[in-house]
PDB file of C-alpha atoms in Angstrom:
ATOM      1  CA  LEU A   1       2.679  22.387 -14.113  1.00 43.00           C
ATOM      2  CA  ALA A   2       5.853  21.707 -12.129  1.00 49.00           C
ATOM      3  CA  PRO A   3       7.934  19.608 -12.469  1.00 58.00           C
ATOM      4  CA  SER A   4       7.049  19.266 -16.161  1.00 67.00           C
ATOM      5  CA  GLU A   5       8.391  21.562 -18.860  1.00 71.00           C
ATOM      6  CA  GLU A   6       4.909  22.484 -20.108  1.00 74.00           C
ATOM      7  CA  ALA A   7       4.964  25.971 -18.550  1.00 77.00           C
ATOM      8  CA  GLU A   8       8.274  26.682 -20.301  1.00 77.00           C
ATOM      9  CA  HIS A   9       6.859  25.333 -23.566  1.00 76.00           C
ATOM     10  CA  ALA A  10       3.799  27.611 -23.220  1.00 79.00           C
ATOM     11  CA  ARG A  11       6.103  30.586 -22.570  1.00 81.00           C
ATOM     12  CA  LEU A  12       8.178  29.772 -25.668  1.00 80.00           C
ATOM     13  CA  MET A  13       5.027  29.455 -27.796  1.00 81.00           C
ATOM     14  CA  ALA A  14       3.778  32.834 -26.540  1.00 84.00           C
ATOM     15  CA  CYS A  15       7.175  34.413 -27.305  1.00 85.00           C
ATOM     16  CA  ASP A  16       7.117  32.871 -30.787  1.00 85.00           C
ATOM     17  CA  CYS A  17       3.614  34.194 -31.434  1.00 87.00           C
ATOM     18  CA  SER A  18       4.609  37.640 -30.137  1.00 89.00           C
ATOM     19  CA  ALA A  19       7.666  37.683 -32.433  1.00 89.00           C
ATOM     20  CA  ILE A  20       5.522  36.763 -35.448  1.00 89.00           C
ATOM     21  CA  HIS A  21       3.028  39.498 -34.507  1.00 90.00           C
ATOM     22  CA  ARG A  22       5.841  42.050 -34.164  1.00 91.00           C
ATOM     23  CA  HIS A  23       7.270  40.997 -37.539  1.00 89.00           C
ATOM     24  CA  LEU A  24       3.849  41.401 -39.196  1.00 88.00           C
ATOM     25  CA  VAL A  25       3.190  44.789 -37.608  1.00 89.00           C
ATOM     26  CA  ASP A  26       6.667  46.058 -38.516  1.00 90.00           C
ATOM     27  CA  GLY A  27       6.501  44.703 -42.077  1.00 87.00           C
ATOM     28  CA  VAL A  28       3.002  45.758 -43.123  1.00 89.00           C
ATOM     29  CA  CYS A  29       1.819  49.239 -43.979  1.00 87.00           C
ATOM     30  CA  PRO A  30      -0.221  50.520 -40.963  1.00 84.00           C
ATOM     31  CA  ASP A  31      -3.043  51.593 -43.310  1.00 85.00           C
ATOM     32  CA  LEU A  32      -3.618  47.920 -44.181  1.00 89.00           C
ATOM     33  CA  LEU A  33      -4.022  46.906 -40.533  1.00 85.00           C
ATOM     34  CA  GLY A  34      -7.075  49.076 -39.907  1.00 84.00           C
ATOM     35  CA  PRO A  35      -7.679  51.868 -37.423  1.00 85.00           C
ATOM     36  CA  GLY A  36      -6.740  49.859 -34.324  1.00 83.00           C
ATOM     37  CA  GLY A  37      -3.822  48.039 -35.900  1.00 85.00           C
ATOM     38  CA  LEU A  38      -3.245  44.332 -35.334  1.00 87.00           C
ATOM     39  CA  ASP A  39      -3.940  43.620 -31.672  1.00 89.00           C
ATOM     40  CA  CYS A  40      -1.441  41.111 -30.227  1.00 88.00           C
ATOM     41  CA  GLY A  41      -4.089  39.362 -28.076  1.00 88.00           C
ATOM     42  CA  LEU A  42      -6.426  38.958 -31.035  1.00 89.00           C
ATOM     43  CA  PHE A  43      -3.533  37.652 -33.138  1.00 90.00           C
ATOM     44  CA  LEU A  44      -2.692  35.082 -30.427  1.00 87.00           C
ATOM     45  CA  GLN A  45      -6.332  33.985 -30.288  1.00 88.00           C
ATOM     46  CA  ALA A  46      -6.463  33.581 -34.072  1.00 88.00           C
ATOM     47  CA  ARG A  47      -3.192  31.619 -34.077  1.00 87.00           C
ATOM     48  CA  LEU A  48      -4.463  29.278 -31.355  1.00 85.00           C
ATOM     49  CA  CYS A  49      -7.734  28.781 -33.290  1.00 85.00           C
ATOM     50  CA  LEU A  50      -5.752  27.745 -36.343  1.00 85.00           C
ATOM     51  CA  LEU A  51      -3.509  25.451 -34.324  1.00 83.00           C
ATOM     52  CA  THR A  52      -6.402  23.671 -32.615  1.00 86.00           C
ATOM     53  CA  ARG A  53      -8.872  23.520 -35.510  1.00 88.00           C
ATOM     54  CA  GLU A  54      -6.890  22.839 -38.687  1.00 89.00           C
ATOM     55  CA  PHE A  55      -7.039  19.581 -40.633  1.00 90.00           C
ATOM     56  CA  GLY A  56      -4.395  18.243 -42.971  1.00 88.00           C
ATOM     57  CA  THR A  57      -5.347  18.025 -46.641  1.00 90.00           C
ATOM     58  CA  PRO A  58      -3.407  17.299 -49.835  1.00 91.00           C
ATOM     59  CA  HIS A  59      -3.343  21.097 -50.259  1.00 90.00           C
ATOM     60  CA  ASP A  60      -1.718  21.731 -46.840  1.00 89.00           C
ATOM     61  CA  SER A  61      -3.930  22.660 -43.877  1.00 87.00           C
ATOM     62  CA  ALA A  62      -7.522  23.842 -43.925  1.00 88.00           C
ATOM     63  CA  LEU A  63     -10.277  24.883 -41.565  1.00 89.00           C
ATOM     64  CA  VAL A  64     -13.336  22.654 -41.969  1.00 91.00           C
ATOM     65  CA  PRO A  65     -16.446  24.393 -40.605  1.00 90.00           C
ATOM     66  CA  ILE A  66     -18.636  22.291 -38.285  1.00 91.00           C
ATOM     67  CA  LEU A  67     -16.106  19.425 -38.203  1.00 92.00           C
ATOM     68  CA  ASP A  68     -13.647  21.688 -36.369  1.00 89.00           C
ATOM     69  CA  PHE A  69     -16.055  21.642 -33.397  1.00 90.00           C
ATOM     70  CA  ALA A  70     -15.894  17.835 -33.035  1.00 93.00           C
ATOM     71  CA  ASN A  71     -14.348  16.692 -29.758  1.00 93.00           C
ATOM     72  CA  HIS A  72     -11.728  13.968 -29.375  1.00 93.00           C
ATOM     73  CA  ASP A  73     -12.507  10.401 -28.330  1.00 92.00           C
ATOM     74  CA  ALA A  74      -9.525   8.075 -28.638  1.00 87.00           C
ATOM     75  CA  ASN A  75     -11.444   4.925 -27.687  1.00 87.00           C
ATOM     76  CA  THR A  76     -14.818   5.000 -29.443  1.00 91.00           C
ATOM     77  CA  PRO A  77     -15.089   7.933 -31.832  1.00 94.00           C
ATOM     78  CA  GLY A  78     -18.403   8.056 -33.620  1.00 95.00           C
ATOM     79  CA  ALA A  79     -16.973   9.248 -36.918  1.00 96.00           C
ATOM     80  CA  HIS A  80     -13.830   9.349 -39.019  1.00 95.00           C
ATOM     81  CA  GLN A  81     -12.780  12.152 -41.340  1.00 94.00           C
ATOM     82  CA  SER A  82     -10.730  11.736 -44.498  1.00 93.00           C
ATOM     83  CA  TRP A  83      -9.950  13.674 -47.642  1.00 93.00           C
ATOM     84  CA  ASP A  84     -11.751  12.490 -50.789  1.00 94.00           C
ATOM     85  CA  LEU A  85      -9.292  13.023 -53.633  1.00 93.00           C
ATOM     86  CA  ALA A  86     -11.941  12.563 -56.343  1.00 95.00           C
ATOM     87  CA  ASP A  87     -14.248  15.254 -54.938  1.00 94.00           C
ATOM     88  CA  ASP A  88     -11.430  17.307 -53.386  1.00 93.00           C
ATOM     89  CA  SER A  89     -13.359  17.568 -50.130  1.00 92.00           C
ATOM     90  CA  MET A  90     -13.381  16.426 -46.518  1.00 93.00           C
ATOM     91  CA  VAL A  91     -15.733  13.490 -45.920  1.00 95.00           C
ATOM     92  CA  VAL A  92     -17.018  12.456 -42.495  1.00 94.00           C
ATOM     93  CA  LYS A  93     -18.403   8.927 -42.062  1.00 96.00           C
ATOM     94  CA  ALA A  94     -19.943   7.309 -39.007  1.00 96.00           C
ATOM     95  CA  THR A  95     -17.836   4.475 -37.570  1.00 95.00           C
ATOM     96  CA  ARG A  96     -20.658   3.056 -35.451  1.00 95.00           C
ATOM     97  CA  HIS A  97     -24.331   3.629 -34.645  1.00 95.00           C
ATOM     98  CA  ILE A  98     -24.887   7.151 -33.333  1.00 94.00           C
ATOM     99  CA  ALA A  99     -27.852   7.497 -30.969  1.00 95.00           C
ATOM    100  CA  ALA A 100     -30.166  10.489 -31.329  1.00 96.00           C
ATOM    101  CA  GLY A 101     -28.767  13.358 -29.257  1.00 95.00           C
ATOM    102  CA  GLU A 102     -25.361  11.680 -28.817  1.00 94.00           C
ATOM    103  CA  GLU A 103     -22.288  13.854 -29.300  1.00 94.00           C
ATOM    104  CA  LEU A 104     -20.470  13.093 -32.550  1.00 93.00           C
ATOM    105  CA  THR A 105     -16.763  12.666 -31.800  1.00 95.00           C
ATOM    106  CA  ILE A 106     -13.674  11.991 -33.882  1.00 95.00           C
ATOM    107  CA  SER A 107     -10.173  10.848 -32.967  1.00 93.00           C
ATOM    108  CA  TYR A 108      -7.425  13.449 -33.149  1.00 92.00           C
ATOM    109  CA  GLY A 109      -5.003  10.550 -33.490  1.00 89.00           C
ATOM    110  CA  PRO A 110      -2.903   8.448 -31.123  1.00 89.00           C
ATOM    111  CA  LEU A 111      -1.428  11.342 -29.134  1.00 88.00           C
ATOM    112  CA  SER A 112       0.179  11.582 -25.709  1.00 88.00           C
ATOM    113  CA  ASN A 113      -1.133  13.867 -22.991  1.00 87.00           C
ATOM    114  CA  PRO A 114       1.727  16.371 -23.416  1.00 85.00           C
ATOM    115  CA  VAL A 115       0.970  16.631 -27.136  1.00 85.00           C
ATOM    116  CA  LEU A 116      -2.797  16.898 -26.501  1.00 88.00           C
ATOM    117  CA  LEU A 117      -2.193  19.626 -23.912  1.00 86.00           C
ATOM    118  CA  ARG A 118       0.198  21.586 -26.130  1.00 83.00           C
ATOM    119  CA  THR A 119      -1.929  21.331 -29.240  1.00 85.00           C
ATOM    120  CA  TYR A 120      -5.526  21.254 -28.038  1.00 87.00           C
ATOM    121  CA  GLY A 121      -5.429  22.415 -24.418  1.00 84.00           C
ATOM    122  CA  PHE A 122      -6.715  19.264 -22.719  1.00 88.00           C
ATOM    123  CA  THR A 123      -5.568  15.853 -21.523  1.00 90.00           C
ATOM    124  CA  VAL A 124      -7.263  12.464 -21.190  1.00 90.00           C
ATOM    125  CA  PRO A 125      -7.170  10.077 -18.220  1.00 91.00           C
ATOM    126  CA  CYS A 126      -3.825   8.250 -18.106  1.00 85.00           C
ATOM    127  CA  ALA A 127      -5.539   4.922 -18.836  1.00 86.00           C
ATOM    128  CA  ASP A 128      -6.845   6.396 -22.121  1.00 86.00           C
ATOM    129  CA  GLU A 129      -3.504   7.877 -23.200  1.00 85.00           C
ATOM    130  CA  ALA A 130      -2.770   6.268 -26.568  1.00 83.00           C
ATOM    131  CA  VAL A 131       0.999   6.738 -26.510  1.00 84.00           C
ATOM    132  CA  TRP A 132       3.675   8.141 -24.241  1.00 81.00           C
ATOM    133  CA  THR A 133       6.177  10.747 -25.278  1.00 79.00           C
ATOM    134  CA  CYS A 134       9.254  12.254 -23.735  1.00 75.00           C
ATOM    135  CA  SER A 135      10.394  15.739 -24.679  1.00 74.00           C
ATOM    136  CA  LEU A 136      14.003  16.827 -24.491  1.00 72.00           C
ATOM    137  CA  ARG A 137      15.343  20.298 -25.158  1.00 72.00           C
ATOM    138  CA  GLY A 138      17.804  20.352 -28.023  1.00 71.00           C
ATOM    139  CA  SER A 139      20.303  22.168 -25.810  1.00 73.00           C
ATOM    140  CA  ASP A 140      20.069  19.342 -23.228  1.00 74.00           C
ATOM    141  CA  VAL A 141      20.662  16.711 -25.922  1.00 72.00           C
ATOM    142  CA  LEU A 142      23.748  18.598 -27.121  1.00 73.00           C
ATOM    143  CA  ALA A 143      25.085  19.050 -23.577  1.00 76.00           C
ATOM    144  CA  GLU A 144      24.645  15.346 -22.774  1.00 75.00           C
ATOM    145  CA  ALA A 145      26.293  14.350 -26.048  1.00 73.00           C
ATOM    146  CA  ALA A 146      29.274  16.577 -25.238  1.00 75.00           C
ATOM    147  CA  ALA A 147      29.458  15.146 -21.688  1.00 77.00           C
ATOM    148  CA  CYS A 148      29.604  11.657 -23.197  1.00 73.00           C
ATOM    149  CA  GLY A 149      32.513  12.686 -25.406  1.00 72.00           C
ATOM    150  CA  TRP A 150      30.546  12.678 -28.636  1.00 69.00           C
ATOM    151  CA  ASN A 151      31.557  15.128 -31.307  1.00 65.00           C
ATOM    152  CA  SER A 152      28.498  17.326 -31.087  1.00 59.00           C
ATOM    153  CA  GLU A 153      29.565  19.761 -33.819  1.00 63.00           C
ATOM    154  CA  GLY A 154      27.790  17.791 -36.545  1.00 59.00           C
ATOM    155  CA  LEU A 155      24.851  17.160 -34.239  1.00 57.00           C
ATOM    156  CA  SER A 156      24.430  20.839 -33.360  1.00 55.00           C
ATOM    157  CA  GLY A 157      23.644  21.666 -36.988  1.00 57.00           C
ATOM    158  CA  SER A 158      20.687  19.245 -36.990  1.00 55.00           C
ATOM    159  CA  VAL A 159      19.542  19.834 -33.385  1.00 51.00           C
ATOM    160  CA  PRO A 160      19.440  23.566 -32.675  1.00 51.00           C
ATOM    161  CA  GLY A 161      19.445  24.466 -28.977  1.00 47.00           C
ATOM    162  CA  VAL A 162      15.953  25.962 -29.130  1.00 51.00           C
ATOM    163  CA  MET A 163      14.530  22.884 -30.798  1.00 61.00           C
ATOM    164  CA  GLU A 164      12.791  20.156 -28.884  1.00 68.00           C
ATOM    165  CA  VAL A 165      13.319  16.460 -29.474  1.00 69.00           C
ATOM    166  CA  MET A 166      10.110  14.438 -28.983  1.00 73.00           C
ATOM    167  CA  LEU A 167      10.543  10.731 -28.378  1.00 74.00           C
ATOM    168  CA  ASP A 168       7.388   8.724 -29.098  1.00 78.00           C
ATOM    169  CA  ALA A 169       7.190   5.421 -27.205  1.00 77.00           C
ATOM    170  CA  SER A 170       5.041   3.848 -29.930  1.00 78.00           C
ATOM    171  CA  LYS A 171       7.966   4.192 -32.343  1.00 76.00           C
ATOM    172  CA  LEU A 172      10.504   2.361 -30.132  1.00 74.00           C
ATOM    173  CA  SER A 173      11.703  -1.024 -31.254  1.00 76.00           C
ATOM    174  CA  GLU A 174      11.344  -3.813 -28.716  1.00 78.00           C
ATOM    175  CA  THR A 175      15.133  -4.117 -28.472  1.00 76.00           C
ATOM    176  CA  LEU A 176      15.540  -0.429 -27.632  1.00 74.00           C
ATOM    177  CA  ALA A 177      12.691  -0.606 -25.118  1.00 74.00           C
ATOM    178  CA  HIS A 178      14.412  -3.535 -23.344  1.00 77.00           C
ATOM    179  CA  MET A 179      17.716  -1.635 -23.363  1.00 74.00           C
ATOM    180  CA  LEU A 180      16.113   1.454 -21.820  1.00 75.00           C
ATOM    181  CA  ASP A 181      14.392  -0.699 -19.179  1.00 77.00           C
ATOM    182  CA  ALA A 182      17.735  -2.331 -18.332  1.00 78.00           C
ATOM    183  CA  CYS A 183      19.421   1.095 -18.011  1.00 74.00           C
ATOM    184  CA  ASP A 184      16.644   2.216 -15.671  1.00 76.00           C
ATOM    185  CA  GLU A 185      16.969  -0.925 -13.523  1.00 79.00           C
ATOM    186  CA  VAL A 186      20.705  -0.456 -12.929  1.00 77.00           C
ATOM    187  CA  GLY A 187      20.652   3.340 -12.804  1.00 75.00           C
ATOM    188  CA  ILE A 188      22.695   4.061 -15.933  1.00 72.00           C
ATOM    189  CA  ALA A 189      21.847   7.016 -18.151  1.00 69.00           C
ATOM    190  CA  PRO A 190      21.128   5.572 -21.649  1.00 64.00           C
ATOM    191  CA  MET A 191      23.266   8.298 -23.277  1.00 58.00           C
ATOM    192  CA  ARG A 192      26.282   6.967 -21.350  1.00 58.00           C
ATOM    193  CA  LEU A 193      26.171   3.641 -23.235  1.00 53.00           C
TER     194      LEU A 193
END
């Protein structure tokens, strides 16, 4: 995964999951956890299942049996899922003709490869990547702000060092995009402006 930060992100996620497991094991009566206790590996597997298979609903997140097995197709998904408020249920509707035997796919949304990898464990060909993102560690943002002479005290309260700042290229204004391109062309770090 070098030179990307994905290996470090995976390590941090594993540490987070391990800390949650430890907190649960320490805070729950052992009799409630069964004869073998709460296995850390099984807990990690369950957490990853929830992360990769949950759908947003008006009631928070939910697992939706069968639909949670649908694969991602950003270009030509065969179906779209949405929450029906009147029936309080998830509804799946075909978006095009589905041939007999064809895999039924949905779109997980316009996500970048780093987000797809972190959330679902796969990437798509670069040409199919719906959006680009750039991840910055909160500690790096604070260090750069301090190097530029910014008063980072107020910033440090809203950007903790362990937090990650995700910049989504689809959310950039055209003016900012041109400014970043100009910085790149002349070799100036945008934070130094």
